[in-house]
PDB file of C-alpha atoms in Angstrom:
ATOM      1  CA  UNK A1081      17.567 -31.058-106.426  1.00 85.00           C
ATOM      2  CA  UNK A1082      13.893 -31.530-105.777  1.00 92.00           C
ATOM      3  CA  UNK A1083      11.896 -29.225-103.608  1.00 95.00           C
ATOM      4  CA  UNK A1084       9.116 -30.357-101.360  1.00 95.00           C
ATOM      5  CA  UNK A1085       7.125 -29.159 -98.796  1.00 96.00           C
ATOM      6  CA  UNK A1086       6.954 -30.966 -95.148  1.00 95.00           C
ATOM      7  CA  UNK A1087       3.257 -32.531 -94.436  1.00 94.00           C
ATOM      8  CA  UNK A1088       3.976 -33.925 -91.476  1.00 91.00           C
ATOM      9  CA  UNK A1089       6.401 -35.612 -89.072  1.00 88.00           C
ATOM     10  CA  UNK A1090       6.533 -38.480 -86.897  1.00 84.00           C
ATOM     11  CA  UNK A1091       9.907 -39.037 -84.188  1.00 80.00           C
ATOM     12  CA  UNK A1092      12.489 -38.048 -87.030  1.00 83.00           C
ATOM     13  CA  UNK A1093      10.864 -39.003 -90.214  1.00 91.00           C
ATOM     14  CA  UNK A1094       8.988 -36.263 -92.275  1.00 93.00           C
ATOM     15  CA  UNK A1095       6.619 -37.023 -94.841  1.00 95.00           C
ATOM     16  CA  UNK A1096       7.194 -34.636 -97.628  1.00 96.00           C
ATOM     17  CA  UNK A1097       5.016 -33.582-100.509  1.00 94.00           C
ATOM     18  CA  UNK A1098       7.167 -33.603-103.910  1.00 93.00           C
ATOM     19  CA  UNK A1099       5.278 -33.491-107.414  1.00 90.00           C
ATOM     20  CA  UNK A1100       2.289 -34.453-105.551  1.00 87.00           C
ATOM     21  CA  UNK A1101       4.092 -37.568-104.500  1.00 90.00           C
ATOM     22  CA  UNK A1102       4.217 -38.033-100.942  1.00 93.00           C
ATOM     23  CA  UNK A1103       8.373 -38.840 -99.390  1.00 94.00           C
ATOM     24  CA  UNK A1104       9.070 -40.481 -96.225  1.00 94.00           C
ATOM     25  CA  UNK A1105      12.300 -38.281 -95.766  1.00 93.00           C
ATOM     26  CA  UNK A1106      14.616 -38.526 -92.935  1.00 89.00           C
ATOM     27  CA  UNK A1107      17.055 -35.014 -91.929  1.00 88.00           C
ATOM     28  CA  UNK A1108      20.659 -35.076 -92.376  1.00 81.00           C
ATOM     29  CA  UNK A1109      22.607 -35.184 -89.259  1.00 75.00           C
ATOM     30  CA  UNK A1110      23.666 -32.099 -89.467  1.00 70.00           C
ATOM     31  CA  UNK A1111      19.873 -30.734 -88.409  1.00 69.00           C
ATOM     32  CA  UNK A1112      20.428 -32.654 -85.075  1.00 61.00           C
ATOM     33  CA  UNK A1113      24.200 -30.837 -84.214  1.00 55.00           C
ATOM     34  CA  UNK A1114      22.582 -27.409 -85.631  1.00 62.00           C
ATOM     35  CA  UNK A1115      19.354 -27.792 -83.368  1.00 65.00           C
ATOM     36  CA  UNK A1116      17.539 -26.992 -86.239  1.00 73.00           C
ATOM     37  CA  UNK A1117      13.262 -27.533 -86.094  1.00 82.00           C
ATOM     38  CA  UNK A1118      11.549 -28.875 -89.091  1.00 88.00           C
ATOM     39  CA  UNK A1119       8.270 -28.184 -89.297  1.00 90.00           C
ATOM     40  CA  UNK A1120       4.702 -28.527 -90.935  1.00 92.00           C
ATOM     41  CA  UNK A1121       4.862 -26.362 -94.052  1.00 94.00           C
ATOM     42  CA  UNK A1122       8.738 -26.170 -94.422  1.00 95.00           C
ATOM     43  CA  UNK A1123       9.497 -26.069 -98.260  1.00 95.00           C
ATOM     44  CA  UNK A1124      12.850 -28.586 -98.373  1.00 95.00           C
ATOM     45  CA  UNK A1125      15.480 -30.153-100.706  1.00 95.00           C
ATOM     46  CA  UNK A1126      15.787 -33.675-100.878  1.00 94.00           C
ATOM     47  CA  UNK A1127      17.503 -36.082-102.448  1.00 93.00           C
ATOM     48  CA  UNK A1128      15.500 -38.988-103.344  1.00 91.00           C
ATOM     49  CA  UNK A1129      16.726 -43.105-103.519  1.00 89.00           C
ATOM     50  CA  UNK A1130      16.134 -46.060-105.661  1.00 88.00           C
ATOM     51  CA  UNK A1131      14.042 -47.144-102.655  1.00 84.00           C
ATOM     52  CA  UNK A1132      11.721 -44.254-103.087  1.00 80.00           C
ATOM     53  CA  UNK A1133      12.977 -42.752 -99.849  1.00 88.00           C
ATOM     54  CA  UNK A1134      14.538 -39.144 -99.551  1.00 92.00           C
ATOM     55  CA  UNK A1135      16.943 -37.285 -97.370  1.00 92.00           C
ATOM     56  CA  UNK A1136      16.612 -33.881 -96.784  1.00 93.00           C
ATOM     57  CA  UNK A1137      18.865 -31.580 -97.080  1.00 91.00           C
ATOM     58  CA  UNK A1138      18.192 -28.047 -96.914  1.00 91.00           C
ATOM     59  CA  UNK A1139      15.180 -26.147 -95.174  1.00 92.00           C
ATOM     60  CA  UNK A1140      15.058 -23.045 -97.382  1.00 94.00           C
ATOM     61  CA  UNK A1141      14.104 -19.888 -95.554  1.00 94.00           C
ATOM     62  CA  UNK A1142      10.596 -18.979 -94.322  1.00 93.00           C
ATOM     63  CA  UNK A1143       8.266 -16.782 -95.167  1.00 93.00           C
ATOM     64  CA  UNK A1144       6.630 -17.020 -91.728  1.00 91.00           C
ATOM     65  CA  UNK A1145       6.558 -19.211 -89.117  1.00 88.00           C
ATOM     66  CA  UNK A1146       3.417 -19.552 -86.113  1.00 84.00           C
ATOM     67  CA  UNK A1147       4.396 -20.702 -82.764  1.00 78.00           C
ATOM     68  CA  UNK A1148       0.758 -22.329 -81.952  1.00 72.00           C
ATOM     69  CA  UNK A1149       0.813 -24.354 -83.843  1.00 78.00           C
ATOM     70  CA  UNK A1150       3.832 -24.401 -84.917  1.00 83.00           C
ATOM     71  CA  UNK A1151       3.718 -24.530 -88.931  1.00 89.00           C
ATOM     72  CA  UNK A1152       5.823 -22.499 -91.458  1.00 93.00           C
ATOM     73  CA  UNK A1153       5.002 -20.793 -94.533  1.00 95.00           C
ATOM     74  CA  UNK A1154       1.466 -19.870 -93.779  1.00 94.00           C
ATOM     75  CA  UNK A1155      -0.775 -17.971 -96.815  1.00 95.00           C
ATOM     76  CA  UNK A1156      -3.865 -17.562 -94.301  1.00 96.00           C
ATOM     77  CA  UNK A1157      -5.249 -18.379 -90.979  1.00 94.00           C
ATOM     78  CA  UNK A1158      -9.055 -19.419 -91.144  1.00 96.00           C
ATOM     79  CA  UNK A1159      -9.884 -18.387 -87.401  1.00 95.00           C
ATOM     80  CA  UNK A1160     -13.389 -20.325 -86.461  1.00 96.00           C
ATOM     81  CA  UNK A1161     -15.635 -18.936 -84.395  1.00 97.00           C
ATOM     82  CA  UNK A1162     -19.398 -19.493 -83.173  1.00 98.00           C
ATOM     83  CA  UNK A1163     -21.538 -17.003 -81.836  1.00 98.00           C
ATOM     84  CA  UNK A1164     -23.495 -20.345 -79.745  1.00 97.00           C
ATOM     85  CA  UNK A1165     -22.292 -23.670 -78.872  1.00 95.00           C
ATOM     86  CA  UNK A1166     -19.760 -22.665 -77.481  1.00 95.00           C
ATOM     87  CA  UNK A1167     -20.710 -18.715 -76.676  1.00 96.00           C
ATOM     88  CA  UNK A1168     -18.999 -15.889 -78.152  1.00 96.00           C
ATOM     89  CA  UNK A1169     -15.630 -15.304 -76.789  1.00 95.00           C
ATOM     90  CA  UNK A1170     -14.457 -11.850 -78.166  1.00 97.00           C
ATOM     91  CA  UNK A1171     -11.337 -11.724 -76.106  1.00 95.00           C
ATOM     92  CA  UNK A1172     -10.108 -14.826 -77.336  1.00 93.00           C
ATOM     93  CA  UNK A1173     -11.104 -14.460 -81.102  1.00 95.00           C
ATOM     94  CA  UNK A1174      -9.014 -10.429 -80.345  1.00 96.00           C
ATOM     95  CA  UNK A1175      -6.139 -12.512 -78.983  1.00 93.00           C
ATOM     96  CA  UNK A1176      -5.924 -14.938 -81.386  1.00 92.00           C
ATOM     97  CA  UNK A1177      -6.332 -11.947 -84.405  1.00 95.00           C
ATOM     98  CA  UNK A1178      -3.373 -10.199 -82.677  1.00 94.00           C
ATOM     99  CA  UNK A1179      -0.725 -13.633 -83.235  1.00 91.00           C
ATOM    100  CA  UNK A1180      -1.780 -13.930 -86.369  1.00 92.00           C
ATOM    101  CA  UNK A1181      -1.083 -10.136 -87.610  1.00 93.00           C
ATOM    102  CA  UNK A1182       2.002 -10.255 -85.384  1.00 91.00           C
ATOM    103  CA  UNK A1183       3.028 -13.493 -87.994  1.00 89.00           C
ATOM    104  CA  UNK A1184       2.502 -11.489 -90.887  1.00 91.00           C
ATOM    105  CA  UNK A1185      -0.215 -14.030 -91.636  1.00 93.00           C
ATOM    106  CA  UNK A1186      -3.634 -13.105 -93.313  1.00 95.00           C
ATOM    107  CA  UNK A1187      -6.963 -13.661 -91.182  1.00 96.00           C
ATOM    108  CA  UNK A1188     -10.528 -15.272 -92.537  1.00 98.00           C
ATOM    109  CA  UNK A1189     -12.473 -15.288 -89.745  1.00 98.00           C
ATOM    110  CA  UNK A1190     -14.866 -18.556 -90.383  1.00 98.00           C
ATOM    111  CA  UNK A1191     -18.370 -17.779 -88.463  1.00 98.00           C
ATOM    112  CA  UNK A1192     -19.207 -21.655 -87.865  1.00 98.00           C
ATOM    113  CA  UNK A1193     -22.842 -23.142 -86.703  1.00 98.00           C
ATOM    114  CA  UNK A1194     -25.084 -19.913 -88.466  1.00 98.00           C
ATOM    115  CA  UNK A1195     -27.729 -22.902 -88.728  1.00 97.00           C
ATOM    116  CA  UNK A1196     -28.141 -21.991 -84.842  1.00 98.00           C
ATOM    117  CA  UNK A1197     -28.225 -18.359 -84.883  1.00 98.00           C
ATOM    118  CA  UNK A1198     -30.686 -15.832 -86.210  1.00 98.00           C
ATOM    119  CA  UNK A1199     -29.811 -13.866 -89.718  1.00 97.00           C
ATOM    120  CA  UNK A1200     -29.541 -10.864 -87.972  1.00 98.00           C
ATOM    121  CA  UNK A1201     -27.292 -11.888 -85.178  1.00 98.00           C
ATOM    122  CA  UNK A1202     -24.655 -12.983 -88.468  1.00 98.00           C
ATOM    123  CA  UNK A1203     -25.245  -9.754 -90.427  1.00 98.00           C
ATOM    124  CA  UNK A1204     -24.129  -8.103 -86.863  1.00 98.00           C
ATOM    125  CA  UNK A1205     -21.109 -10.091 -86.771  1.00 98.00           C
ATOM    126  CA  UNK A1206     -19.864  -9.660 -89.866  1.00 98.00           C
ATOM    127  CA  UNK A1207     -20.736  -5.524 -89.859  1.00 97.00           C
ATOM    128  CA  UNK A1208     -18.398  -6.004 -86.706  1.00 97.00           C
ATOM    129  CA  UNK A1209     -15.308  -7.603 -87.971  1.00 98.00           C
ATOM    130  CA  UNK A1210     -15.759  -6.989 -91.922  1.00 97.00           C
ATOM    131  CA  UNK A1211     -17.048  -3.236 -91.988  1.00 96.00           C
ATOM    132  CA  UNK A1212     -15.355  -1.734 -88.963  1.00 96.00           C
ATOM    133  CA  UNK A1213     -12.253  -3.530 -88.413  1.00 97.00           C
ATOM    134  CA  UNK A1214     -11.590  -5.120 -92.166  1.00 96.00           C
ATOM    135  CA  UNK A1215     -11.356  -8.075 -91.904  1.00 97.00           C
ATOM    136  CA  UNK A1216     -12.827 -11.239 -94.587  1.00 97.00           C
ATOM    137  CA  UNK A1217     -15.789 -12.762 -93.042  1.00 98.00           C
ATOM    138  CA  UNK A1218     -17.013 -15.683 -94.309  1.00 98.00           C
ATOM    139  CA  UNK A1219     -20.315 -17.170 -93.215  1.00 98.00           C
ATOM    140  CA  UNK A1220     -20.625 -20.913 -93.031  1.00 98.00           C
ATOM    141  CA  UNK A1221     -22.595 -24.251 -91.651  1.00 98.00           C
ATOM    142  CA  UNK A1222     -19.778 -27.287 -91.939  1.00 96.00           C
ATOM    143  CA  UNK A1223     -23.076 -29.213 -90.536  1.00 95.00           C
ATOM    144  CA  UNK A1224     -25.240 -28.412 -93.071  1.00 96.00           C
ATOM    145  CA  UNK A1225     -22.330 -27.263 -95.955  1.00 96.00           C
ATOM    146  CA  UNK A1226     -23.670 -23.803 -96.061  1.00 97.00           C
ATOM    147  CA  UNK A1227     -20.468 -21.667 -97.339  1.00 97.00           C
ATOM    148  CA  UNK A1228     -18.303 -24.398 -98.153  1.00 97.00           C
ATOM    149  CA  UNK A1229     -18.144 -24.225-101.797  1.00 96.00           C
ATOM    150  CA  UNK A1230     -16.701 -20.156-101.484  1.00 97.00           C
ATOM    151  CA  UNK A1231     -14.603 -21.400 -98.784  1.00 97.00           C
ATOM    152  CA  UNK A1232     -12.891 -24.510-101.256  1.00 96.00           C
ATOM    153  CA  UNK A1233     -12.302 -21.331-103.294  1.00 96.00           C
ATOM    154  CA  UNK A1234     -10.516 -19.449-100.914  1.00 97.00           C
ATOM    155  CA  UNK A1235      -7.972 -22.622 -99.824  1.00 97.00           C
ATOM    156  CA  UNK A1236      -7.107 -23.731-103.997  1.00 96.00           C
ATOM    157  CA  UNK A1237      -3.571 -23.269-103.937  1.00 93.00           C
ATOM    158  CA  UNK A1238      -2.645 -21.897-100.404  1.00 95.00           C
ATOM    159  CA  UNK A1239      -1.434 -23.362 -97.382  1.00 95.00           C
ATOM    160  CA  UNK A1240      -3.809 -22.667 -94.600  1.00 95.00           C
ATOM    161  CA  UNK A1241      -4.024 -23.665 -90.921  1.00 93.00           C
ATOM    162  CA  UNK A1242      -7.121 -23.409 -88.625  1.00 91.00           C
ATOM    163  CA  UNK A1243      -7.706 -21.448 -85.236  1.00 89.00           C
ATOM    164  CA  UNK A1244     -10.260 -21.521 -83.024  1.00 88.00           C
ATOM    165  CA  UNK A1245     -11.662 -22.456 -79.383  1.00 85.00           C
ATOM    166  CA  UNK A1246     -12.241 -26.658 -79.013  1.00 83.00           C
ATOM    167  CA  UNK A1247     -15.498 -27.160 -79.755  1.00 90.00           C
ATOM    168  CA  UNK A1248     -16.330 -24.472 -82.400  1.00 93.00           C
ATOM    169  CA  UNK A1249     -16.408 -26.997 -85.209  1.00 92.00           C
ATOM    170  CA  UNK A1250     -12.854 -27.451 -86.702  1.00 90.00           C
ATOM    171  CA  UNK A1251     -12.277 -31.407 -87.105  1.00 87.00           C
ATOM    172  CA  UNK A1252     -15.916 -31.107 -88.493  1.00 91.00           C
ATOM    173  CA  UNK A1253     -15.002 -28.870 -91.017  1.00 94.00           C
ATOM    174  CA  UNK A1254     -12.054 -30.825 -92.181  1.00 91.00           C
ATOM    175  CA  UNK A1255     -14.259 -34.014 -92.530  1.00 91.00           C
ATOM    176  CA  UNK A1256     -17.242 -31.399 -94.312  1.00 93.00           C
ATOM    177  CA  UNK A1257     -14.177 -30.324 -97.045  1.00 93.00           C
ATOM    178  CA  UNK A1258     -12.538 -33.830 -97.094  1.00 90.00           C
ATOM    179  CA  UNK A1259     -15.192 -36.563 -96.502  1.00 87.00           C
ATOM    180  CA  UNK A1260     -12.562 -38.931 -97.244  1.00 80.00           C
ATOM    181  CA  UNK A1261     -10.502 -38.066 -93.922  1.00 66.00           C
ATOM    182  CA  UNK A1262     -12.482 -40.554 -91.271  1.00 57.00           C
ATOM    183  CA  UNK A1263      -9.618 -40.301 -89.113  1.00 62.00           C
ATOM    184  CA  UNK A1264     -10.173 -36.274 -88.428  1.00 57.00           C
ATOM    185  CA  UNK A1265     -12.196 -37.076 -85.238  1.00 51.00           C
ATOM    186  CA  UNK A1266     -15.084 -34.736 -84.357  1.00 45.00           C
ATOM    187  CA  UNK A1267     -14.853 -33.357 -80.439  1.00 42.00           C
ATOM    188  CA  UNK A1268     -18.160 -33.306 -78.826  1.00 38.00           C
ATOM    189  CA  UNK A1269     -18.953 -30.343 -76.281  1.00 36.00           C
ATOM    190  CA  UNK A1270     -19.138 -31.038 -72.633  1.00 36.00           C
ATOM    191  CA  UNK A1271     -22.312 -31.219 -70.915  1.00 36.00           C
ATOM    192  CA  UNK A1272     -21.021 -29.665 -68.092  1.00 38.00           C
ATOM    193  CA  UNK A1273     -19.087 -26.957 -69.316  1.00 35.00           C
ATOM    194  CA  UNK A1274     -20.243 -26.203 -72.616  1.00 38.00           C
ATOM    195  CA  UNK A1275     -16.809 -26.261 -73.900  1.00 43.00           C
ATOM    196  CA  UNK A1276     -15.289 -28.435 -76.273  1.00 43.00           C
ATOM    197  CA  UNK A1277     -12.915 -31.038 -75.906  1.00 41.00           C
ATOM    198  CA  UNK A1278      -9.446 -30.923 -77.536  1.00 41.00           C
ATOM    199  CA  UNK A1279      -9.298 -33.868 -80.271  1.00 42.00           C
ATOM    200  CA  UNK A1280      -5.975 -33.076 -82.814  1.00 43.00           C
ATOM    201  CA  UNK A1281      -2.585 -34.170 -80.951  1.00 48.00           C
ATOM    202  CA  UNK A1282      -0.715 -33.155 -84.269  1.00 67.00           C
ATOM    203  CA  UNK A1283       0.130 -30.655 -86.811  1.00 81.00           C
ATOM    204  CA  UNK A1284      -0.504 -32.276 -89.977  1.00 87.00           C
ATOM    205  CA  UNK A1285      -1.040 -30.559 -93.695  1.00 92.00           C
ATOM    206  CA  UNK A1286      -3.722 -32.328 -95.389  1.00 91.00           C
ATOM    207  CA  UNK A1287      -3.504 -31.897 -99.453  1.00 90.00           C
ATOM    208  CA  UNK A1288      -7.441 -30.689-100.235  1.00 92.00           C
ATOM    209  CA  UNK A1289      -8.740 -32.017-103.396  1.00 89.00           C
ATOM    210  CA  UNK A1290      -9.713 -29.265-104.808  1.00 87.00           C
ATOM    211  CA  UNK A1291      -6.025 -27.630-104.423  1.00 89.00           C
ATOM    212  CA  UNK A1292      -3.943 -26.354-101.435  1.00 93.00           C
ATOM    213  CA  UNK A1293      -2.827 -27.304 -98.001  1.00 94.00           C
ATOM    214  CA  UNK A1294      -4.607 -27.345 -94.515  1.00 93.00           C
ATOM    215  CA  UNK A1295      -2.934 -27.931 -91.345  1.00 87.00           C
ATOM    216  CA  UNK A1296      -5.309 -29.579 -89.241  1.00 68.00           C
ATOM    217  CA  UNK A1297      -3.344 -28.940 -85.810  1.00 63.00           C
ATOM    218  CA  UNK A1298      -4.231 -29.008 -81.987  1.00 61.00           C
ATOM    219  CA  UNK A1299      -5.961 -26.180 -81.028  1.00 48.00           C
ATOM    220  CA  UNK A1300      -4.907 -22.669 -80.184  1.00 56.00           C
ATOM    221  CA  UNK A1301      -4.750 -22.768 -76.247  1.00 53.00           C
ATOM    222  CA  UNK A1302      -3.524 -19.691 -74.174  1.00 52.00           C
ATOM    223  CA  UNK A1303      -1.944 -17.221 -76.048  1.00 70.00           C
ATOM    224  CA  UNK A1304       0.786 -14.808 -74.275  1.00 76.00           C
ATOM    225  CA  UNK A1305       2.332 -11.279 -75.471  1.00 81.00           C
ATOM    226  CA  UNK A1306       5.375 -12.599 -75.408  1.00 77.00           C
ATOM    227  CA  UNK A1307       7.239 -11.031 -78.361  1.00 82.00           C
ATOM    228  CA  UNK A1308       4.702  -7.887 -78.343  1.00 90.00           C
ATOM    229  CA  UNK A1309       5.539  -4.961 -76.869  1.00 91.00           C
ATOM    230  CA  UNK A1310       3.183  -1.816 -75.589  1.00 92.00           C
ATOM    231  CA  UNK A1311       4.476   0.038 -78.766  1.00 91.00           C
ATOM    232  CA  UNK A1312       3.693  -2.896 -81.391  1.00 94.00           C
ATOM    233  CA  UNK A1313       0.277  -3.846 -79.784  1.00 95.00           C
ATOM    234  CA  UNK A1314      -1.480  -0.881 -81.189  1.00 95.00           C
ATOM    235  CA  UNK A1315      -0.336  -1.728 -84.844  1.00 95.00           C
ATOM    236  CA  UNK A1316      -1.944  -5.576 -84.883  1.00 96.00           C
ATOM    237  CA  UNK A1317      -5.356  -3.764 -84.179  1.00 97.00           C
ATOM    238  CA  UNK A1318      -5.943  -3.126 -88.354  1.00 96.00           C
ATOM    239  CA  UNK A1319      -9.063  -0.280 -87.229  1.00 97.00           C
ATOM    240  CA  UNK A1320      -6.836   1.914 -85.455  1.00 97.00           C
ATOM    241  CA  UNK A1321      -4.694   2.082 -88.312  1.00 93.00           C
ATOM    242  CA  UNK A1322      -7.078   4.420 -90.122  1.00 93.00           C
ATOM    243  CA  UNK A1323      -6.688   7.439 -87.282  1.00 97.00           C
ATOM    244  CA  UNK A1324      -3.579   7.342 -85.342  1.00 94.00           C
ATOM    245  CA  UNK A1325      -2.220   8.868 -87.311  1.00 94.00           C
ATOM    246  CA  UNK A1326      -4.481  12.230 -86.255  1.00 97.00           C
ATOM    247  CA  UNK A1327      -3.445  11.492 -82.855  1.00 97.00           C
ATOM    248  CA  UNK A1328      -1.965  14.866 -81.295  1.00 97.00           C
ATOM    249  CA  UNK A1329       1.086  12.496 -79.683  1.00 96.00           C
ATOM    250  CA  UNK A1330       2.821  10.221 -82.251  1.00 94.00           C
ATOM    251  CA  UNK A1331       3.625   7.757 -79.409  1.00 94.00           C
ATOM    252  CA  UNK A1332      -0.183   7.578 -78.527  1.00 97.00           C
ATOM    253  CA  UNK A1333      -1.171   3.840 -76.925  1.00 97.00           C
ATOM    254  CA  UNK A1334      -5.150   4.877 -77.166  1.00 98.00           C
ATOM    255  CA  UNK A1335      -5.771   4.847 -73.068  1.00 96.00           C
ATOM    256  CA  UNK A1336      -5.819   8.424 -71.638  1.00 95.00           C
ATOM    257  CA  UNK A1337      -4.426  10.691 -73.710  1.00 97.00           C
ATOM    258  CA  UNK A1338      -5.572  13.698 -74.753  1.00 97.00           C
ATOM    259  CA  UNK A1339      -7.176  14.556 -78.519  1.00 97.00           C
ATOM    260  CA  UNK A1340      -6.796  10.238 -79.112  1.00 98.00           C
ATOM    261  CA  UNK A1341      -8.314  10.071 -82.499  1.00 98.00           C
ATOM    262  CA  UNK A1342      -8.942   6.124 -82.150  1.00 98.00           C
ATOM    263  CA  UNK A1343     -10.732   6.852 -78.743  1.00 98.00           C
ATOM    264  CA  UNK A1344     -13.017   9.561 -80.316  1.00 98.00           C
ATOM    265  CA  UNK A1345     -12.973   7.154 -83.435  1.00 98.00           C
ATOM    266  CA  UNK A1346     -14.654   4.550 -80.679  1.00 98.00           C
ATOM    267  CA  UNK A1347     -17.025   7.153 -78.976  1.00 97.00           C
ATOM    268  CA  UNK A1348     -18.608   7.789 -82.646  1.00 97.00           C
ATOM    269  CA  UNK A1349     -19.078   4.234 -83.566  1.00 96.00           C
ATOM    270  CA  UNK A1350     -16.165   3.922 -86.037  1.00 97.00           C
ATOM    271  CA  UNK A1351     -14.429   1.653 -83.897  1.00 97.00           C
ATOM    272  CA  UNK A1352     -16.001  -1.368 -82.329  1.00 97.00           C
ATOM    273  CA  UNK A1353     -16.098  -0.476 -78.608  1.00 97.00           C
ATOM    274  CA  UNK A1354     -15.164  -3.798 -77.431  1.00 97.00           C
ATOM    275  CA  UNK A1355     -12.305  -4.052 -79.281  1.00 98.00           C
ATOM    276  CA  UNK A1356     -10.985  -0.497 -77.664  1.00 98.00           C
ATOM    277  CA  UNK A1357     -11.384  -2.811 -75.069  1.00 98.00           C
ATOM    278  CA  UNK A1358     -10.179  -5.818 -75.514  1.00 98.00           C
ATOM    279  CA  UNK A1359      -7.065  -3.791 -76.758  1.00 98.00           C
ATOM    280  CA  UNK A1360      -6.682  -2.258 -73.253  1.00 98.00           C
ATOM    281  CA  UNK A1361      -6.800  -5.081 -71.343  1.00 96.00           C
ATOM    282  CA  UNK A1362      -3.793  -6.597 -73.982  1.00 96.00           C
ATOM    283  CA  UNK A1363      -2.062  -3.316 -73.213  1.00 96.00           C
ATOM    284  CA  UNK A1364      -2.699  -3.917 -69.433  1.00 95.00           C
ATOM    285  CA  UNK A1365      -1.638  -7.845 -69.802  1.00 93.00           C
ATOM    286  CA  UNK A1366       1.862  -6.920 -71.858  1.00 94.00           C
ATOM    287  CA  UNK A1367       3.137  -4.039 -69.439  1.00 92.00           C
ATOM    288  CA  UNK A1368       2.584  -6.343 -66.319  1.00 90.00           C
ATOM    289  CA  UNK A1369       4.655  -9.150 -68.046  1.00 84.00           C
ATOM    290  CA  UNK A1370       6.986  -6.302 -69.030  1.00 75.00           C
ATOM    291  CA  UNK A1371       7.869  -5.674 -65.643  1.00 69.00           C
ATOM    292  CA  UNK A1372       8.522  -9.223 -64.322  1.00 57.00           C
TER     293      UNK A1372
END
C-alpha cells in the first residue's frame, strides 16, 4: 500500500504527497468514530483509484507531534528572530526554545533582517545562543538573500516548520526560498505598534525545490507550560545541562539553593544571565498554574 505524507488539508480532504505526486485523499470513516486528527506532516497509507483519487487508511505512528502549529513528524524548527524591526524579545524566543525541546524537535534559530543591524550586534547574538547555550545559529537577510544558500542546505530532505513573532520576516522568507509561491503573503509591521501583523491562516507543507518540506503555518502566539512541570523545566534549558549535575541537591530547580552550580555557572559568565532569568520567571509562571 502506498505511503504518503499529508501536505495539507482543507474541511475533510487532505492533499497528500506520494512519489512526489500530489493526492487529494479523503479519511476513512472510521477516523471520524475514532476522533482521530490528521495533520500536516502525518506519513499515511492510501489506497489510490482509477480517478487518481486516494483514501486513506492508516496514520502510522509519529515521531513527534507540535501543538502550535499543529504539524507531525517534525526534523527541525527554524525559530526566526530579529534583533530590530520588531525589537528583540528574549522571553519569547526562551519560550518558544522551551516547546520545541519539550517536542523532541531540533532548534535553528534564523537571525532575520542582519542588513539592519551592526556586525557586532550579530557576532553578540550568535556568541549568546551558539557558544553558551548550543544552539545552531544561522545568520541571514531573506531581503537581500544573505544566508539563504546554507540555509537551502540545511532544509534538503527534512521536514521543517517555522517559528517566530509576526513581523520578523517569515512569509518573506518562504517567497526568498520559493519565488514561485506568490500566494505566501508578506505581513507589513504596524506603524503604531511596531509589531507585525499575522498573515498565514493555515498549516501547509510546501515541497522546496531544492528537497524537503516546510510548513508555512500561522504564527506561534502565546505559549503556556501546560504539559511542563517545575521538575522538567530545568532540562529544556540545554546550558544547564553541562553543571547540574555538580549541584549539591539532585532535585536542584536553580533559584535559591545553596552550592547551585548553574547559578555560580551564571555569576561567571558561563551561562547567559538572562536566560537564568528568563528560566525563573518560567519556573514562577508553571508553579502558579500548578496550583490552580
Amino acid at each position: 500500500m502506498p505511503v504518503g505524507q499529508v501536505i495539507r488539508s482543507h474541511s475533510n480532504i487532505y492533499y497528500v504527497l506520494v512519489d512526489g505526486r500530489e493526492v487529494e485523499c479523503r479519511p476513512r470513516g472510521k477516523f471520524r468514530l475514532d476522533r482521530l486528527q490528521v495533520r500536516a506532516g502525518d506519513e499515511v497509507e492510501v489506497t489510490l483509484a482509477p480517478d487518481g483519487e486516494g483514501r486513506i487508511e492508516k496514520v502510522l505512528p509519529r515521531r513527534n507531534c507540535l501543538e502550535r502549529p499543529p504539524v507531525a513528524n517534525v526534523d527541525q524548527c527554524l525559530v526566526v528572530f530579529t534583533l530590530v524591526e520588531p525589537e528583540a524579545d528574549y522571553l519569547f524566543l526562551d519560550r518558544v526554545l522551551v516547546h520545541v525541546e519539550q517536542a523532541g524537535v531540533e532548534p535553528l534559530i534564523l537571525l532575520n533582517k542582519i542588513d539592519l543591524v551592526e556586525e557586532a550586534d550579530v557576532a553578540a547574538f550568535v556568541r549568546l545562543y551558539g557558544d553558551l547555550v548550543g544552539y545552531r545559529v544561522l545568520p541571514i537577510s531573506a531581503a537581500e538573500g544573505r544566508g539563504l544558500d546554507e540555509l537551502r542546505r540545511h532544509l534538503a530532505g527534512k521536514t521543517s516548520v517555522l517559528a517566530g513573532h509576526s513581523g520578523v520576516g517569515k512569509s518573506r522568507l518562504v517567497r526568498a526560498l520559493e519565488p514561485q509561491r506568490a500566494d505566501v503573503r508578506i505581513g507589513d509591521l504596524s506603524a503604531k505598534s511596531r509589531k507585525g501583523r499575522h498573515t498565514t491562516r493555515h498549516v501547509e507543507l510546501i515541497p522546496l525545490t531544492g528537497g524537503g518540506l516546510l510548513a508555512d503555518a500561522p504564527g506561534f502566539t502565546y505559549l503556556e507550560f501546560q504539559d511542563i512541570d517545575k521538575w522538567t523545566l530545568r532540562d529544556y534549558f540545554r546550558e544547564f545541562a553541562r553543571y547540574q549535575a555538580e549541584c549539591r541537591y539532585a532535585d536542584c530547580l536553580h533559584r535559591k539553593e545553596p552550592d547551585c552550580a548553574v547559578r555560580d555557572a551564571v555569576e561567571a559568565g558561563a551561562i547567559p544571565e538572562s536566560r537564568h532569568r528568563n528560566y525563573l520567571m518560567f519556573l514562577d509562571e508553571v508553579e502558579a498554574m500548578k496550583r490552580w
